[in-house]
Amino acid sequence: MDIPSKYDANSVESKWYDYWMKHNYFHSTPDEREPYTIVIPPPNVTGVLHMGHMLNNTIQDVLVRHARLLGKNACWVPGTDHASIATEAKVVAKLKEQGIDKNDLTRDEFLAHAWEWTEEYGGVILEQLKKLGCSCDWDRTKFTMDDDMSEAVIKVFVDLHNKGLIYRGYRMVNWDPEAQTTLSDEEVIHEERQGNLYYIKYKILSPTLSEGKGENSPPLEELEEEYLTIATTRPETIFGDTAICINPNDERFTHLKGKKAIVPISNRVVPIIEDEYVDLEFGTGCLKVTPAHDENDKNLGDKHNLEVIDIFNADATLNSFGLQFQGQDRFEARKTVAKELEALGVLVKTETHINKVGTSERTKAVIEPRLSDQWFLKMEDLVKPAIEAVLGENAEIKLFPKKFENTYRHWLENIRDWNISRQLLWGQQIPAYFYGDGKEDFVVAESIEKAVELAKQKTNNQQLTTSDLTQDTDALDTWFSSWLWPMSVFDGIRNPENEDIKYYYPTNDLVTGPDILFFWVARMIIAGYEYKDERPFNNVYLTGLVRDKQRRKMSKSLGNSPDALKLIKDYSADGVRVGLLLSSAAGNDLMFDETLCQQGKGFGNKIWNAFNLTNLWEVSDAIEQPQSSKIALEWYEAKFQDALVEIEDHFSKYRLSDALMSIYKLIYDDFCGWLLEIVKPAYQQPIDVKTYNSVMARFEDNLKILHPFMPFLTEDIWQYIAERTPEEALIVAKWPEAKPINKELISQFEFASEVISGIRTVRKEKNIAFKDAIGFSAINNEKVNIAFDAVISKLGNLEAIQYVSEPVEGALTFRVKSNEYFIPMEGAIDVEAEIIKLSEELKYTEGFLKSVQKKLSNERFVAGAPEQVITNERKKESDALAKIETIKSSLASLK
RNA sequence: GGGCGCAUAGCUCAGUUGGUUCAGAGCACUUGGUUUACACCCAAGGGGUCGGGGGUUCGAAUCCCUCUGCGCCCACCA
């Protein structure tokens, strides 16, 4: 047939993707076959494909295609996530460019803009996945804010609330002043920052008569100018100070007990309290307490009934408590307040100090601890089945690699309640409806109509109508919708008995990054047990981060992330897939290097050329099958089966790189390097039909096992090899059947290949061109399969193989095990050089023999080592002895 | 501060219960080869005291201790 001499990936890839789509191979519906299900980790709806996605989705596609070839009903559900903070931030920024302030819009107006944005950019990333070859069931594409998905989220919220697991509380939460919303603990990233430690003097107020005077206190008059010094990293928060705290065991400060201090600038009087929480070693051992702006201080405040003064606005500028500093940003105020303190003469000193500050995962803003009313989910009980499922004795969910089990355990065992409310508009609005101003004056229901009914019951006021109710303005945390993903994509929350959820759930594998182990993976497990009483997936494959050659994380800001689509254009999707998988063990970071893609592309080219070769052959049924072809095909079949077992083993352990490398070597070395070279007819000679058919059958097997990794190229060649009906496409072909492996044949071939290598070495050393046929004699001391002689003869370009019993004189020699081979040379042999070479080989072999014999004469070794080990050592000994014999006799004949 | 993990060839990594798949793979490198599928090729070759030190054992890359250097996760010390 006519085929292009060069493989044109770009046109081929789009052609076959369209073909697959047209014939609906990706679409799955429940049937009698075993299901194989993956739900995609939904990328941010407005995101674009980056290297992490490419790796992650390539792995998923390999798993899905492999399962499909194994005859399973493969279903890969794609979709996107609304990503509340990230998306809302983008929309706000875009509106700002247009001169629109979010605060001037109503909720509905803002949401209209957000939907517009989503529809414009949403799904771009899914189109990019198609370029990668992802065989997702696009008919099932979901978005976390689809109506049915949102309905499920609300249903779950109401249910958890009714179970008493969701509550509203006034708590210290993580406030992102930039996004102006709270964040869960998991969304806060602690970073080391260099800051200052400010030492500030507070004047001590003498005790008043009404409060009594301690027995041991110094006389009143001595106290007038007394100060105490505290250390703080945040001088601007002194406006919120409501106490000074000392450690009761600190002898330096016993005289301060029960007294009061005056806060500089604001000149408020605050008590000096005692608590063992204070570290005697740190700073001055005195602590200022700001309950509104620090979690520890809040705890102290609760314990000691302190006043709470919130000094910040939502954007972290000082409010009226900040006096003349009102309106200043917290970081600006930190400087100006310090200056003012210095001017007042109460700033004792300033030291540099490194401390950890919480930052927002999304906006990178420094988190401000802030007290506010938020919604929380009680985690303590929910978490129990999730711990059991992964770490229990009968663990149902496996993590790959296993090392993440520790991380998982640590998080779950120390879990705190989950703050699920966000002060955002983009997301599911919390279904709580207020009917009064009281903290408890609300009901939770799936609709306002139901809410009215509940409110009527609760208040005993039958006059209430929907217009008396106000829905909570907060939205839910994005993860509160994505934690339901494996269930909600099959409508398993709203319709728990539907066919899809019963068939596809639990899903098989989840492929994602360890960075969202807590955000998402753990929570899906929690939700799965709560709502299906069953695990959401069997296995979790955690990929590593994609880094550049300098080990830097790939990121937009560093500009070190290659353009994913350009890579595909340059190296083909198949090439990029291979490049990504060549070195990416589960959980290990991947040092990405474009040359890996080049290698992938090169591999594709190699296979294309192999096909091109077979295609150039003229097939004849008039000639016999050569002996060499017959045995080589038998060998390759054994080799293929051997590799197949290895490959399946790698798949079962999610060692996809290893599986790919096994296939790579099988095709590159064994198929192209050996088999094709052996069966290749002489120039312009035809090939016998029997060999040709067998070779093509083996070629097809190769394509099948490579298909999950390089779907396009393999399908293309598959369709060239024969006319195929849509039912016969490679994508739905049958994975090669495992057969018994002829290990004997494999080792016999290996021996033959060593002989061939020996011949090649001699040719190289003596500059004998390959096209010159040479004579060849052998002394066979080993049992060898002479069927391979034809192979040796062909690849060594030998005139013939003669068996002799005595060393051939005037010949170059080499040995494989105890077999000796002779290549007669025209003209004089450099006898001296040969003797030196042989002597060295003898010396080495004798040394080797000695070490083996030493081991065998050690009684404790013979007594202690297993039978097999000793047998092996004895074999080594006899092999070495036989080899020494042959070397010695060769030496004798030379001398 | 607590926990976990890693260190093997120039690079990226395999190496399961200690002993023949134990010192490996791919890439890179060196040398030679090209009218006969492919220079995106073929062949041959060099290269590692398995991070340092100590221990257990007949035997250690593998088990134990220790030191060093990295990485990750968690954490409320101002």
Coordinates of C-alpha atoms (C1' of nucleotides) in Angstrom, one line a residue, chain A residues 231-232 278-279 282 287 296 355-356 406-407 410 416 518 551 583 588-589 599 602 605-606 609-610 612-613 655 661 664-665 668 672 677 680 683 757 760 764 858 860-861 864-866 869 872 876, chain B residues 1-6 11-16 19-21 24-27 30-45 57-59 70-78:
Chain A
A231 CA 7.9 42.2 72.8
T232 CA 5.6 42.1 69.8
V278 CA 3.6 32.7 78.4
D279 CA 7.0 31.4 77.5
F282 CA 10.8 34.4 74.6
L287 CA 3.0 39.5 76.4
N296 CA -3.8 32.5 71.2
N355 CA 8.4 34.2 62.0
K356 CA 5.9 32.3 60.1
N406 CA 1.3 8.9 57.2
T407 CA 0.5 12.4 56.0
H410 CA -1.7 13.0 60.7
R416 CA -10.4 20.7 63.3
F518 CA -6.6 17.0 52.3
R551 CA 14.2 21.5 40.3
S583 CA 10.4 9.1 34.3
N588 CA 8.0 11.4 42.8
D589 CA 8.5 14.9 41.3
Q599 CA 12.8 10.8 22.8
G602 CA 11.9 9.6 18.2
N605 CA 9.4 7.7 14.3
K606 CA 11.2 4.4 14.9
N609 CA 9.9 3.3 10.0
A610 CA 9.6 -0.3 11.2
N612 CA 7.5 1.4 6.5
L613 CA 10.0 -1.4 6.2
R655 CA 4.4 1.7 37.8
M661 CA 10.1 1.3 29.5
Y664 CA 10.0 0.6 24.7
K665 CA 12.8 -1.9 25.0
Y668 CA 13.0 -0.9 20.1
C672 CA 13.2 -3.7 15.6
E677 CA 17.0 -7.6 11.3
K680 CA 14.7 -8.9 6.7
Y683 CA 18.1 -6.3 -0.9
S757 CA 28.3 -9.6 19.9
R760 CA 30.9 -7.9 16.0
K764 CA 35.4 -3.9 15.0
N858 CA 33.6 -21.4 54.1
R860 CA 29.4 -21.3 57.7
F861 CA 28.4 -20.2 54.2
G864 CA 23.9 -21.1 56.4
A865 CA 23.1 -20.2 52.8
P866 CA 19.9 -21.5 51.1
V869 CA 22.5 -19.9 46.4
N872 CA 24.5 -21.2 41.9
K876 CA 29.8 -20.6 38.8
Chain B
rG1 C1' 9.2 22.9 67.2
rG2 C1' 6.9 17.9 65.7
rG3 C1' 6.5 14.1 61.9
rC4 C1' 7.7 11.7 57.3
rG5 C1' 10.8 10.7 53.2
rC6 C1' 15.2 10.9 50.1
rC11 C1' 21.5 13.4 34.3
rU12 C1' 16.7 11.0 35.6
rC13 C1' 15.8 6.8 38.3
rA14 C1' 15.1 0.8 39.2
rG15 C1' 17.0 -2.4 42.8
rU16 C1' 10.4 -6.5 46.4
rG19 C1' 22.9 -14.3 48.7
rU20 C1' 22.7 -14.7 40.1
rU21 C1' 18.3 -11.0 37.2
rG24 C1' 21.4 -2.2 36.7
rA25 C1' 18.0 0.8 32.9
rG26 C1' 17.0 5.0 29.8
rC27 C1' 19.3 9.4 28.3
rU30 C1' 33.5 8.1 23.5
rU31 C1' 35.0 5.3 19.2
rG32 C1' 33.7 3.1 14.6
rG33 C1' 30.1 2.5 10.8
rU34 C1' 25.8 4.9 6.0
rU35 C1' 24.0 3.6 -1.6
rU36 C1' 20.1 -1.7 0.8
rA37 C1' 13.3 1.1 7.1
rC38 C1' 15.1 4.9 10.3
rA39 C1' 21.7 9.9 11.8
rC40 C1' 14.9 10.8 14.9
rC41 C1' 19.9 5.2 12.6
rC42 C1' 23.4 0.8 13.7
rA43 C1' 27.5 -1.5 16.5
rA44 C1' 31.1 -1.5 20.2
rG45 C1' 32.8 0.9 24.6
rU57 C1' 26.1 -11.3 59.7
rC58 C1' 29.6 -16.5 56.7
rG59 C1' 27.7 -12.5 53.5
rC70 C1' 18.4 17.9 50.6
rG71 C1' 12.9 17.6 50.1
rC72 C1' 7.8 17.4 51.9
rC73 C1' 3.9 17.7 55.5
rC74 C1' 2.0 19.5 60.1
rA75 C1' 2.2 23.3 64.2
rC76 C1' -1.2 29.1 68.0
rC77 C1' 5.1 30.9 70.8
rA78 C1' 4.2 36.8 70.9

